XYZ file of C-alpha atoms in Angstrom:
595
model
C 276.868 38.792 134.131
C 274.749 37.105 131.514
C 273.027 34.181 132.167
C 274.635 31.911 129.714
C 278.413 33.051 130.587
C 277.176 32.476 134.351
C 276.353 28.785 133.549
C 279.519 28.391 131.532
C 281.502 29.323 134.276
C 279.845 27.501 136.740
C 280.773 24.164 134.838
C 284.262 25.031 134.533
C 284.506 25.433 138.313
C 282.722 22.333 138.655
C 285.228 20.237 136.226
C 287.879 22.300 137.699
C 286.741 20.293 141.409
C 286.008 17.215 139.746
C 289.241 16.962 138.526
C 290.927 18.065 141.713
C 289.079 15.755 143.762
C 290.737 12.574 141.414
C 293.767 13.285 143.094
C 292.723 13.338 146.637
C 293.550 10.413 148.346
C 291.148 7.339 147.944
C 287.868 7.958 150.787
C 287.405 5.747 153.359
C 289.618 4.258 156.678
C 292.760 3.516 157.460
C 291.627 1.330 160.422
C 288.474 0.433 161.603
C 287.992 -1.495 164.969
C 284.190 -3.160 165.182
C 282.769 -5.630 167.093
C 283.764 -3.770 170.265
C 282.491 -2.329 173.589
C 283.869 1.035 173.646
C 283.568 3.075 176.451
C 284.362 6.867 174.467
C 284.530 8.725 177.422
C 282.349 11.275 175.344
C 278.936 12.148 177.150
C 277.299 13.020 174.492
C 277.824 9.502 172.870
C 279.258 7.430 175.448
C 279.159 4.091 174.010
C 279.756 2.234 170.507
C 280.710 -0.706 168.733
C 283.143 0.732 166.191
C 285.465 3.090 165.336
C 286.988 4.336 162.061
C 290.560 6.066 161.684
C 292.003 8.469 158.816
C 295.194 9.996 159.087
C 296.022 9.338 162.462
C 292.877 10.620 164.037
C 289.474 9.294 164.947
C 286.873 10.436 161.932
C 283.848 8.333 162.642
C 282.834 6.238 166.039
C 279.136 4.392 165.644
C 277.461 1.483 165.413
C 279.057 -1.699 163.306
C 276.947 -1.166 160.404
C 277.386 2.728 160.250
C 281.408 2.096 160.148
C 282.202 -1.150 158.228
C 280.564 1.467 154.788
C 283.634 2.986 155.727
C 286.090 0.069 154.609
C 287.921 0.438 150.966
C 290.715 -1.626 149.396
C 293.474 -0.304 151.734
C 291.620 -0.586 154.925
C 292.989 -2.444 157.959
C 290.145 -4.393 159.754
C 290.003 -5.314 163.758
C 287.445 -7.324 165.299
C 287.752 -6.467 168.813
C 285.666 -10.093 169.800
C 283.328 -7.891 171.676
C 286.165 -7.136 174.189
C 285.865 -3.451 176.343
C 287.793 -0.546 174.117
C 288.775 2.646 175.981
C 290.681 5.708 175.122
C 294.583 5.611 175.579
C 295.965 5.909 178.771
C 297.962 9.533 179.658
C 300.325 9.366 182.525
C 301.065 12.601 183.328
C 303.576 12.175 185.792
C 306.673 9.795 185.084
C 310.066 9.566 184.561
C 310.638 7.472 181.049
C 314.188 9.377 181.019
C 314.978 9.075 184.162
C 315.124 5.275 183.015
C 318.611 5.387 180.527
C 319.026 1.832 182.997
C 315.802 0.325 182.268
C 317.346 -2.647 180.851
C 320.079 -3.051 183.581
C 317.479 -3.397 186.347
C 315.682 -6.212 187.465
C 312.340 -5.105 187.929
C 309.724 -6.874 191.063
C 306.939 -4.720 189.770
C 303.904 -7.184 190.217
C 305.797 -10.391 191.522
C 303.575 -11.878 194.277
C 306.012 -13.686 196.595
C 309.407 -12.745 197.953
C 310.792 -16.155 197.307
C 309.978 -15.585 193.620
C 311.674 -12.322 194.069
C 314.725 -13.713 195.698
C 314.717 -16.392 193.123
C 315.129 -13.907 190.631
C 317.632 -12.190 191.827
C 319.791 -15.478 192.288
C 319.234 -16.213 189.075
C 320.169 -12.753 187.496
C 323.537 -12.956 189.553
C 324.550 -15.635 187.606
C 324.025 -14.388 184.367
C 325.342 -10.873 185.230
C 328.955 -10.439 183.851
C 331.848 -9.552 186.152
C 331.943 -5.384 186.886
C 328.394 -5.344 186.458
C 325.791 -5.165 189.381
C 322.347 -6.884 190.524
C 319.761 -4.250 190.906
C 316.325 -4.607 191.776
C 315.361 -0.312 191.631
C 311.813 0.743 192.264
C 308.259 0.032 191.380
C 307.957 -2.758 194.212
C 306.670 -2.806 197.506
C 306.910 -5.079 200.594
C 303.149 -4.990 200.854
C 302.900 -6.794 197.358
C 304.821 -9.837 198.617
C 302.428 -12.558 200.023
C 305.104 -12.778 203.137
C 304.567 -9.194 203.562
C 307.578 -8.255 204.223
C 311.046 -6.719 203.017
C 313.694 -9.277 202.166
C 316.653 -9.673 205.169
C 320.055 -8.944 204.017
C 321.230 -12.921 205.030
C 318.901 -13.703 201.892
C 319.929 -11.049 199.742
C 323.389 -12.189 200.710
C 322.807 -15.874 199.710
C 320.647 -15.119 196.455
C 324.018 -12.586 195.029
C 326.931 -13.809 196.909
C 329.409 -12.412 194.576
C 328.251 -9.644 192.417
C 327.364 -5.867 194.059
C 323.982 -5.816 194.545
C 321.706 -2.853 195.229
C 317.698 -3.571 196.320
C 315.902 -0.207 196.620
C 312.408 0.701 198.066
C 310.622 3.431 196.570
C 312.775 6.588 197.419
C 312.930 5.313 201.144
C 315.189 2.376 201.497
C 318.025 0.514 200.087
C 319.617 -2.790 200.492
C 323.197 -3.163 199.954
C 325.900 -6.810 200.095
C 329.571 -6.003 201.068
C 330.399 -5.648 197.680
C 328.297 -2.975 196.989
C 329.279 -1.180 200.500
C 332.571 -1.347 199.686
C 332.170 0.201 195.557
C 329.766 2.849 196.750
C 332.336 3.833 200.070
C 329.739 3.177 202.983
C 331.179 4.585 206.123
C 333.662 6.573 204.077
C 333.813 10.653 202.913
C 333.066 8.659 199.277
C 329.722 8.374 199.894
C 327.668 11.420 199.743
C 327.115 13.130 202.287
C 323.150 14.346 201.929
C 320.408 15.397 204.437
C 318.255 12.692 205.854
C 320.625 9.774 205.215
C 321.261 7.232 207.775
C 322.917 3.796 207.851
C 321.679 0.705 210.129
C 324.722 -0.145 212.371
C 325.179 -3.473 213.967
C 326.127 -3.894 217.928
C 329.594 -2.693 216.765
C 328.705 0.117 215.409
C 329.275 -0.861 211.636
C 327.254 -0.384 208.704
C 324.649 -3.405 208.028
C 324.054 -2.698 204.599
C 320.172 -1.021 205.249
C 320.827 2.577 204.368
C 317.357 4.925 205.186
C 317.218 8.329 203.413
C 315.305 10.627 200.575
C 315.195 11.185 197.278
C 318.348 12.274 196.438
C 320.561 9.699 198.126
C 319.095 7.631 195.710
C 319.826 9.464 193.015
C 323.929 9.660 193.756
C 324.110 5.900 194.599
C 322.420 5.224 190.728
C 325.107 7.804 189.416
C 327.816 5.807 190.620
C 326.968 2.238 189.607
C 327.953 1.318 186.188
C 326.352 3.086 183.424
C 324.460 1.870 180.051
C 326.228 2.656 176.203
C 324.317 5.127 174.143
C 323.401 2.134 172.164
C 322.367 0.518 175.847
C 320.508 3.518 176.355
C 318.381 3.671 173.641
C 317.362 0.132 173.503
C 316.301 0.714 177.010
C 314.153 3.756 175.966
C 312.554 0.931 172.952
C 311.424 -1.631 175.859
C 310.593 1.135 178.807
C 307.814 2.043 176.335
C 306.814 -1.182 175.098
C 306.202 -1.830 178.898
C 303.906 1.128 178.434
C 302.351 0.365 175.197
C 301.230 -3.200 177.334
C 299.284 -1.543 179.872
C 297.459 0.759 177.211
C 299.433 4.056 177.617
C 299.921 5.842 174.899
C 301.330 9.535 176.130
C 303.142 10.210 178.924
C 304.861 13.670 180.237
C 308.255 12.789 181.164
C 308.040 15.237 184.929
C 311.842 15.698 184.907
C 314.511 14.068 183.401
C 318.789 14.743 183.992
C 318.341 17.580 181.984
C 317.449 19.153 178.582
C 319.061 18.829 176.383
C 320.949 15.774 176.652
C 318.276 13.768 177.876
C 316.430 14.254 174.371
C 318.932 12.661 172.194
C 317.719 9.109 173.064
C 314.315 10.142 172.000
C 315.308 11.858 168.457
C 317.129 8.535 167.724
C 313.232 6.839 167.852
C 311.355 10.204 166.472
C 313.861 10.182 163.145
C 312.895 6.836 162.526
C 309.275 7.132 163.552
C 309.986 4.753 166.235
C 307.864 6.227 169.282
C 305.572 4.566 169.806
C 304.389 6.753 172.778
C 303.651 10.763 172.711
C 305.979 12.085 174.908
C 305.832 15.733 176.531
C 308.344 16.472 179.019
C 309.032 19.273 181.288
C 312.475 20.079 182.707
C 314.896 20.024 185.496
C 318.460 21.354 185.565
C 320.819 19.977 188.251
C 324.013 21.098 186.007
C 326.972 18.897 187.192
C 326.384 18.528 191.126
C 327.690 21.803 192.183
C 324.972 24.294 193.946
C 323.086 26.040 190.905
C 319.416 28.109 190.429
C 317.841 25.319 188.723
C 315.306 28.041 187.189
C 318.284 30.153 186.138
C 320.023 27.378 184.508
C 316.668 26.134 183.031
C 315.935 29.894 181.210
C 319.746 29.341 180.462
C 318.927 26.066 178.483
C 316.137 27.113 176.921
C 317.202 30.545 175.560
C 321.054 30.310 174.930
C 322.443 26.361 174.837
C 319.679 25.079 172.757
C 316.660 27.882 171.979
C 313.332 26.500 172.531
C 309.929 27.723 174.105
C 307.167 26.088 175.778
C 304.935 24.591 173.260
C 308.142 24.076 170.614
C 307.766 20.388 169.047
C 310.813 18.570 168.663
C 309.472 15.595 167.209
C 309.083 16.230 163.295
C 305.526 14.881 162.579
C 303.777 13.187 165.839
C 301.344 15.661 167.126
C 302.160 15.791 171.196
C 304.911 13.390 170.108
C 308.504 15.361 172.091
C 306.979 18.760 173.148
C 308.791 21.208 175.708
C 306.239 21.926 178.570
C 308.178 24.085 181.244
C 310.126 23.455 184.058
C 309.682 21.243 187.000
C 308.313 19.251 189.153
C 311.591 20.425 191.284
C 312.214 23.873 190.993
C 314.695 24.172 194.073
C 315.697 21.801 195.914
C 315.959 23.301 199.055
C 311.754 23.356 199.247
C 311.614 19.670 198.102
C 309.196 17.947 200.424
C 310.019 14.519 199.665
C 307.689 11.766 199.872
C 308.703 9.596 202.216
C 305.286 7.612 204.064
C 308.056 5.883 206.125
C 308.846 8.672 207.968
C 306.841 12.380 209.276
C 306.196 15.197 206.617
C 309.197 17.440 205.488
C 308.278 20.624 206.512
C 309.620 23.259 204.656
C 310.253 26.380 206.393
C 307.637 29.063 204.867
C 310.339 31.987 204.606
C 312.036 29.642 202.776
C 309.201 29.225 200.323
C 307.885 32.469 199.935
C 311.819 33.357 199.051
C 311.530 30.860 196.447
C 308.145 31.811 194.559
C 309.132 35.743 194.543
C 312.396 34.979 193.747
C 311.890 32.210 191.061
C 308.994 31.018 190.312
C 308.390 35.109 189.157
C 311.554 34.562 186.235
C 309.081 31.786 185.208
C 305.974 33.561 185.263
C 307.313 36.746 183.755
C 308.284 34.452 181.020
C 305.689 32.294 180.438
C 307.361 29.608 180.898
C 304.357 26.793 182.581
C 305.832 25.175 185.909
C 305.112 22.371 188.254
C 305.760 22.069 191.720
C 306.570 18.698 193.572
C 304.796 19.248 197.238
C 303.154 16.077 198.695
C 302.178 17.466 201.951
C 299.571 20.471 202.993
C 302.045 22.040 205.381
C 304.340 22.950 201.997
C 301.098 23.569 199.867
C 299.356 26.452 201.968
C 302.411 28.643 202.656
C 303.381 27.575 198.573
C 300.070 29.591 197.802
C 300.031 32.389 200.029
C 303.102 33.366 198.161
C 301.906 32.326 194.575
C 298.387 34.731 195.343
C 300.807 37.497 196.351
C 303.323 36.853 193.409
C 299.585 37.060 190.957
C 298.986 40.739 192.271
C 301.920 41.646 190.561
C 302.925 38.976 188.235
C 299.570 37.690 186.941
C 299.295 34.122 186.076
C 297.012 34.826 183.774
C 295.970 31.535 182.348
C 299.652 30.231 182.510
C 299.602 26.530 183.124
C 300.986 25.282 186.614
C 300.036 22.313 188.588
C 300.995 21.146 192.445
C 302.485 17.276 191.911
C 301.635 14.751 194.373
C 299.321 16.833 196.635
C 298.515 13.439 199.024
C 297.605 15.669 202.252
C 296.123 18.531 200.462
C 293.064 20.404 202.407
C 289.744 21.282 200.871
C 290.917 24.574 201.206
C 293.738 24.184 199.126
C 292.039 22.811 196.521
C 289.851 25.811 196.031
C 292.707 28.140 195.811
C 294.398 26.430 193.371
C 291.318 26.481 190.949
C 290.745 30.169 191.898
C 294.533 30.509 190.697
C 293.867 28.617 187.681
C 296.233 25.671 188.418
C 296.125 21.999 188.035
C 296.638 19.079 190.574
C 298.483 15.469 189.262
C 297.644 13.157 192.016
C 299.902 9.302 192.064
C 299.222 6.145 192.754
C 301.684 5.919 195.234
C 299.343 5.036 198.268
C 298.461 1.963 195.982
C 302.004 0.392 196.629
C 302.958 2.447 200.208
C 299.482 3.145 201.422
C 299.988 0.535 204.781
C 303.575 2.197 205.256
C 301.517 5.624 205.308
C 299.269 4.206 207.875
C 301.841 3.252 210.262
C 303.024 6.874 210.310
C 300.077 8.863 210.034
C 297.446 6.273 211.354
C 294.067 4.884 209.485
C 292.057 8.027 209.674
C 294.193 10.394 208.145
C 294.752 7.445 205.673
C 291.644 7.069 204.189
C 291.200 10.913 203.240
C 294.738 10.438 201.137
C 294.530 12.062 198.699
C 291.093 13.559 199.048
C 289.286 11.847 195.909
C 285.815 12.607 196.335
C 286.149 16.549 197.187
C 288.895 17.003 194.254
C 286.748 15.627 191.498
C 284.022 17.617 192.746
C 285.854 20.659 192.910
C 285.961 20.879 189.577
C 289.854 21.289 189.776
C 291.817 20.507 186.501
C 293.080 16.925 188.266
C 294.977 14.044 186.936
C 295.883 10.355 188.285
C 299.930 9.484 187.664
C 302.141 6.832 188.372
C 305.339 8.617 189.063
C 307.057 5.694 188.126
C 309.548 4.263 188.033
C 311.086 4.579 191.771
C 308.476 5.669 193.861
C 305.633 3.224 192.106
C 305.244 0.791 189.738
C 304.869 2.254 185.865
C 301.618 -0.176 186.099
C 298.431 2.717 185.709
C 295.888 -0.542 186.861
C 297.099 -0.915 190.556
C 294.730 2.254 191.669
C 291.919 1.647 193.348
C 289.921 1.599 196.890
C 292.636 -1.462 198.602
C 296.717 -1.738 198.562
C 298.708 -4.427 197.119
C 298.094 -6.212 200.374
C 294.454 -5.579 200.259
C 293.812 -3.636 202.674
C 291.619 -0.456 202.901
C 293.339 2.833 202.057
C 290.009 5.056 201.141
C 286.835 5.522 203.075
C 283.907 4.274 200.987
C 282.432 8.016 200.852
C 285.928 9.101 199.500
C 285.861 6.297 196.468
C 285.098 7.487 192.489
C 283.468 5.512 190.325
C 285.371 3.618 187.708
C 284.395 5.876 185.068
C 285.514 9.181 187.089
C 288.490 6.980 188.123
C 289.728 5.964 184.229
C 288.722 9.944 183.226
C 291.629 11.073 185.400
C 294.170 8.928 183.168
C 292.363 9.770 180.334
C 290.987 12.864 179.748
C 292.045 14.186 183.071
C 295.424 13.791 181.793
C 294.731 15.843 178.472
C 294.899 19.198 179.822
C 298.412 18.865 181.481
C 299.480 17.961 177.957
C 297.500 21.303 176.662
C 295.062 18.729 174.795
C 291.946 18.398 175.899
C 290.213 19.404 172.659
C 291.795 16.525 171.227
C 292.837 13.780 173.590
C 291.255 11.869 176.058
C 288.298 10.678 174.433
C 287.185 8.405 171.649
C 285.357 10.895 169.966
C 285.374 12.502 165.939
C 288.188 14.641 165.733
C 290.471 13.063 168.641
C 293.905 11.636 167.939
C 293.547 7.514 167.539
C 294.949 6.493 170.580
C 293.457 3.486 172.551
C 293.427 0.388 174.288
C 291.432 -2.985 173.843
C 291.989 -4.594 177.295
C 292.044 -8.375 178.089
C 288.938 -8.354 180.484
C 286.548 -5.637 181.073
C 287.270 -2.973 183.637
C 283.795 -2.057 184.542
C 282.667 -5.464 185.178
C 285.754 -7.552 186.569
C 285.872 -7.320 190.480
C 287.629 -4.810 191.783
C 290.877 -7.385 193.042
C 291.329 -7.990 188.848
C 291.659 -4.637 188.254
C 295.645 -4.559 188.772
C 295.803 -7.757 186.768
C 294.507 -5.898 183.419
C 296.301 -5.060 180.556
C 296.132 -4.421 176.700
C 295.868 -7.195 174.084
C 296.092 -4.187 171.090
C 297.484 -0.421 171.939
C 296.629 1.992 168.566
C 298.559 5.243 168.984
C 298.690 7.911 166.132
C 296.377 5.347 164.184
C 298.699 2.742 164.014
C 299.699 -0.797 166.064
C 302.226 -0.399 168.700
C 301.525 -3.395 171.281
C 299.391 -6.813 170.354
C 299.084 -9.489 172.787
C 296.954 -12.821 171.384
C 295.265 -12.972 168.838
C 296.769 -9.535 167.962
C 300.319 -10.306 168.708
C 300.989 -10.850 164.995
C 299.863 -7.064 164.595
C 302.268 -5.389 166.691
C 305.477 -3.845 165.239
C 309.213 -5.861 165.598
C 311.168 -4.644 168.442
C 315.066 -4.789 168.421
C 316.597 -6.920 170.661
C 317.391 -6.258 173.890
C 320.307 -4.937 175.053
C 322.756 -5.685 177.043
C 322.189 -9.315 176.298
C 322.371 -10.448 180.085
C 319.775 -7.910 180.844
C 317.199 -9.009 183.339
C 314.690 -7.453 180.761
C 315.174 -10.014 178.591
C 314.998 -13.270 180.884
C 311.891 -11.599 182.585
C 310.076 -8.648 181.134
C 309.855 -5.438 182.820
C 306.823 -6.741 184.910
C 305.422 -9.747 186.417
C 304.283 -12.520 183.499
C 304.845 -9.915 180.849
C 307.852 -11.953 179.200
């Protein structure tokens, strides 16, 4: 090519980009939070003062001066008053649709004296309309209280003398008044008739009220209580997350919900609006309508023929992560359900039993692809679970397929190193937070402070995340972890402690790669999606009986305000009101001194 025609071209191309680049959009931030101490949870820069956001991700995190020549005309501006910034939180084990009754409950989660508690509930009767019922459901513990002790049912009486009223501990315990007896059919063929139930009887042999049993006598009392509108149940989805968006989480994997894909409705309502204000992967469980079914059977039949979708499929239109199908689980079959009860010994499952189940389902999964989790607390149900899952690779090769063991309190160091050699992950709970002194009265102090094995799983180099499998068994509250219980006493050994930085990693980026997101979650770092937290007091310096007490003054997911407390409360977004208008929501919050 000549030399001169060379040149001429040259310029055109360069007018030709000139002119293209005029109708890019304008350079700089969206957002830029300075003035901080942010912890990035990135090693290669793991600290900074400031952060600038484009587009719903993180494009620049540096000093003050390197980010505020980032500002334009448009850009929103923070100052984060030197207060401690850290990634978002990621619960990777919860139940957000579990909760279509959010709003109906009364929640104790954080109250520090039963006589507040009872107070509550005496107060809540009164406002609660006739045919409706006084429930306090989950995410409280005895151990909180400063009595220390469960309520009797002569107070509980006296607090709700004329509404039902249901009080529930964890998956382990209910309390129930004569009304409620009578609606629910206690000592009848109404009530169900489940494994592992038992009702207190007085000297005359007739039910107290106290009725003892597992996780899914539980589940059939809630399903036969009075149920929310659709309307009801959205707003209760609205303020479930807001509760979330307080604490600093901003993605959560719903573990199981009453079924895709009805349970997804209440979240399209919020994605078509752009109302979620938390990402929200979920994987699946089918129970169909009560009647015996293969829950993986009925979950390939959900996916592939009622409403198509594969694992990976986004349902939300623009949120990356936002409603995104992520297999089946965390109960699979519910014969080889080991459920968590500390008040009582281990369910032990029978091994037949579970090898039948991983050859016999858990292969329909694998053969498809489809990731899977497995709910198995105890290390009696883990090691025969893996002899049959290494047997079931020979043949059916995992193959980097995504799985992960839920709970995993007792697990041995042995188990741990199969399930990395099998290329699985392990979501531990915070449950021994809340139930740790109930564990100790059945399994003793020693055995106690090795749950779960801490030290030896983050060394193990296991793909491992911290959960809150709220909102029965715990509180939704990701703070309460740490070394003590609610009541303060000792639950790990000192050598069997992390760090606080190993301990946030396993809500942060821990909790990325059960979300298939580690590359971009996690982590204040270039790149990463713009979730995080500015917290009220700083984590790494407060003493450790503060740390339960923290919570977010401004949660940023997707780049943009979804919680503000203080001086950033006129930042966060409107909610709608709260409905039903008696709800106990309203009057209190959904958690101690959040109202």
């Amino acid at each position: 090519m000549p030399r001169k025609l060379l040149i001429a071209s040259l310029a055109a191309l360069c007018v030709s980009s000139a002119h293209a680049g005029s109708l890019l959009e304008t350079p700089g931030a969206d957002l830029i939070v300075f003035n901080a101490q942010i912890f990035t949870g990135n090693l290669a820069q793991p600290e900074a003062s400031a952060l600038a956001v484009k587009d719903g991700r993180i494009y620049f995190v540096g000093s003050d001066g390197d980010v505020l020549g980032l500002k334009n005309s448009g850009t929103q501006m923070i100052d984060a008053g030197r207060r401690r910034l850290i990634p978002g939180i990621s619960d990777a084990h919860t139940h957000v649709l579990n909760e279509s009754s959010y709003t109906y409950n009364l929640r104790w989660d954080g109250v520090p004296t039963l006589r507040q508690a009872l107070d509550m509930l005496r107060e809540q009767a009164e406002r609660t309309p006739e045919g409706q019922w006084v429930k306090a459901i989950g995410g409280w513990s005895p151990f909180q209280f400063e009595e220390n002790r469960f309520p009797t049912l002569d107070e509980l009486r006296e607090a709700v003398p004329d509404r039902p009223l249901i009080v529930q501990y964890a998956y382990n315990r209910a309390f129930l008044n004569e009304q409620a007896m009578e609606a629910l059919g206690v000592g009848t063929v109404q009530f169900p008739d489940l494994p592992g139930t038992e009702f207190e009887r007085d000297a005359q042999g007739n039910p107290t009220g106290v009725v003892e049993g597992y996780t899914f006598t539980f589940i059939a009392m809630e399903a036969m209580v009075p149920q929310p509108s659709s309307e009801e149940q959205v707003s209760a989805l609205v303020h479930a997350i807001h509760g979330l968006n307080r604490f600093g989480v901003t993605s959560v994997i719903d573990a199981g919900n009453r079924g895709y894909p009805t349970a997804q409705a209440n979240v399209a309502a919020l994605a078509r609006d752009n109302r979620l204000n938390v990402r929200m992967p979920f994987v699946d469980m089918q129970f169909g309508d009560g009647s015996p079914i293969n829950m993986v059977e009925a979950q390939i039949e959900a996916i592939t023929k009622i409403a198509p979708i594969s694992p990976g499929h986004k349902l939300h239109p623009t949120l990356a992560h936002g409603h995104v199908y992520r297999g089946a689980g965390e109960v699979l079959q519910i014969d080889v359900h080991d459920h968590e009860n500390f008040d009582r010994p281990p369910v032990t499952i029978d091994p037949g039993l579970m090898r039948q189940h991983v050859e016999q389902n858990v292969r329909k999964l694998v053969e498809r692809r489809i990731p899977f989790r497995m709910h198995i607390s105890y290390d009696e149900n883990i090691s025969p679970f893996l002899d049959a899952l290494e047997d079931l690779n020979q043949t059916a090769p995992l193959d980097g397929l995504r799985w992960s063991i839920e709970h995993a309190e007792t697990i041995s160091p042995k188990n741990i190193s199969r399930v990395k050699e099998l290329g699985g992950g392990i979501a531990l709970d915070t449950k021994m937070a809340l139930h740790g002194d109930g564990f100790i009265e059945t399994h003793g102090r020693e055995v106690a402070l090795r749950t779960p094995r801490l030290r030896q799983l983050v060394d193990s180099g296991v793909p491992l995340a911290m959960t809150t499998v709220a909102y029965r068994a715990a509180t939704f509250n990701p703070w309460v972890v740490s070394g003590k219980s609610v009541s303060g006493s000792d639950i790990l050994a000192e050598d069997n402690r992390l760090s606080r930085a190993e301990a946030l990693h396993l809500f942060t980026a821990g909790a990325a790669w059960f979300m298939n997101a580690e590359s971009e979650m996690g982590r204040v770092a270039p790149g990463n999606l713009a979730d995080f937290a500015l917290l009220d007091r700083d984590y790494f310096t407060v003493p450790e009986d503060q740390i339960r007490s923290i919570s977010s003054v401004l949660t940023v997911m997707d780049g943009r305000v979804v919680f503000g407390a203080e001086e950033y409360k006129a930042l966060r977004p409107p909610l709608p009101d709260i409905l039903p208008a008696w709800s106990p929501v309203k009057h209190y919050g959904g958690y101690y001194g959040a109202h």
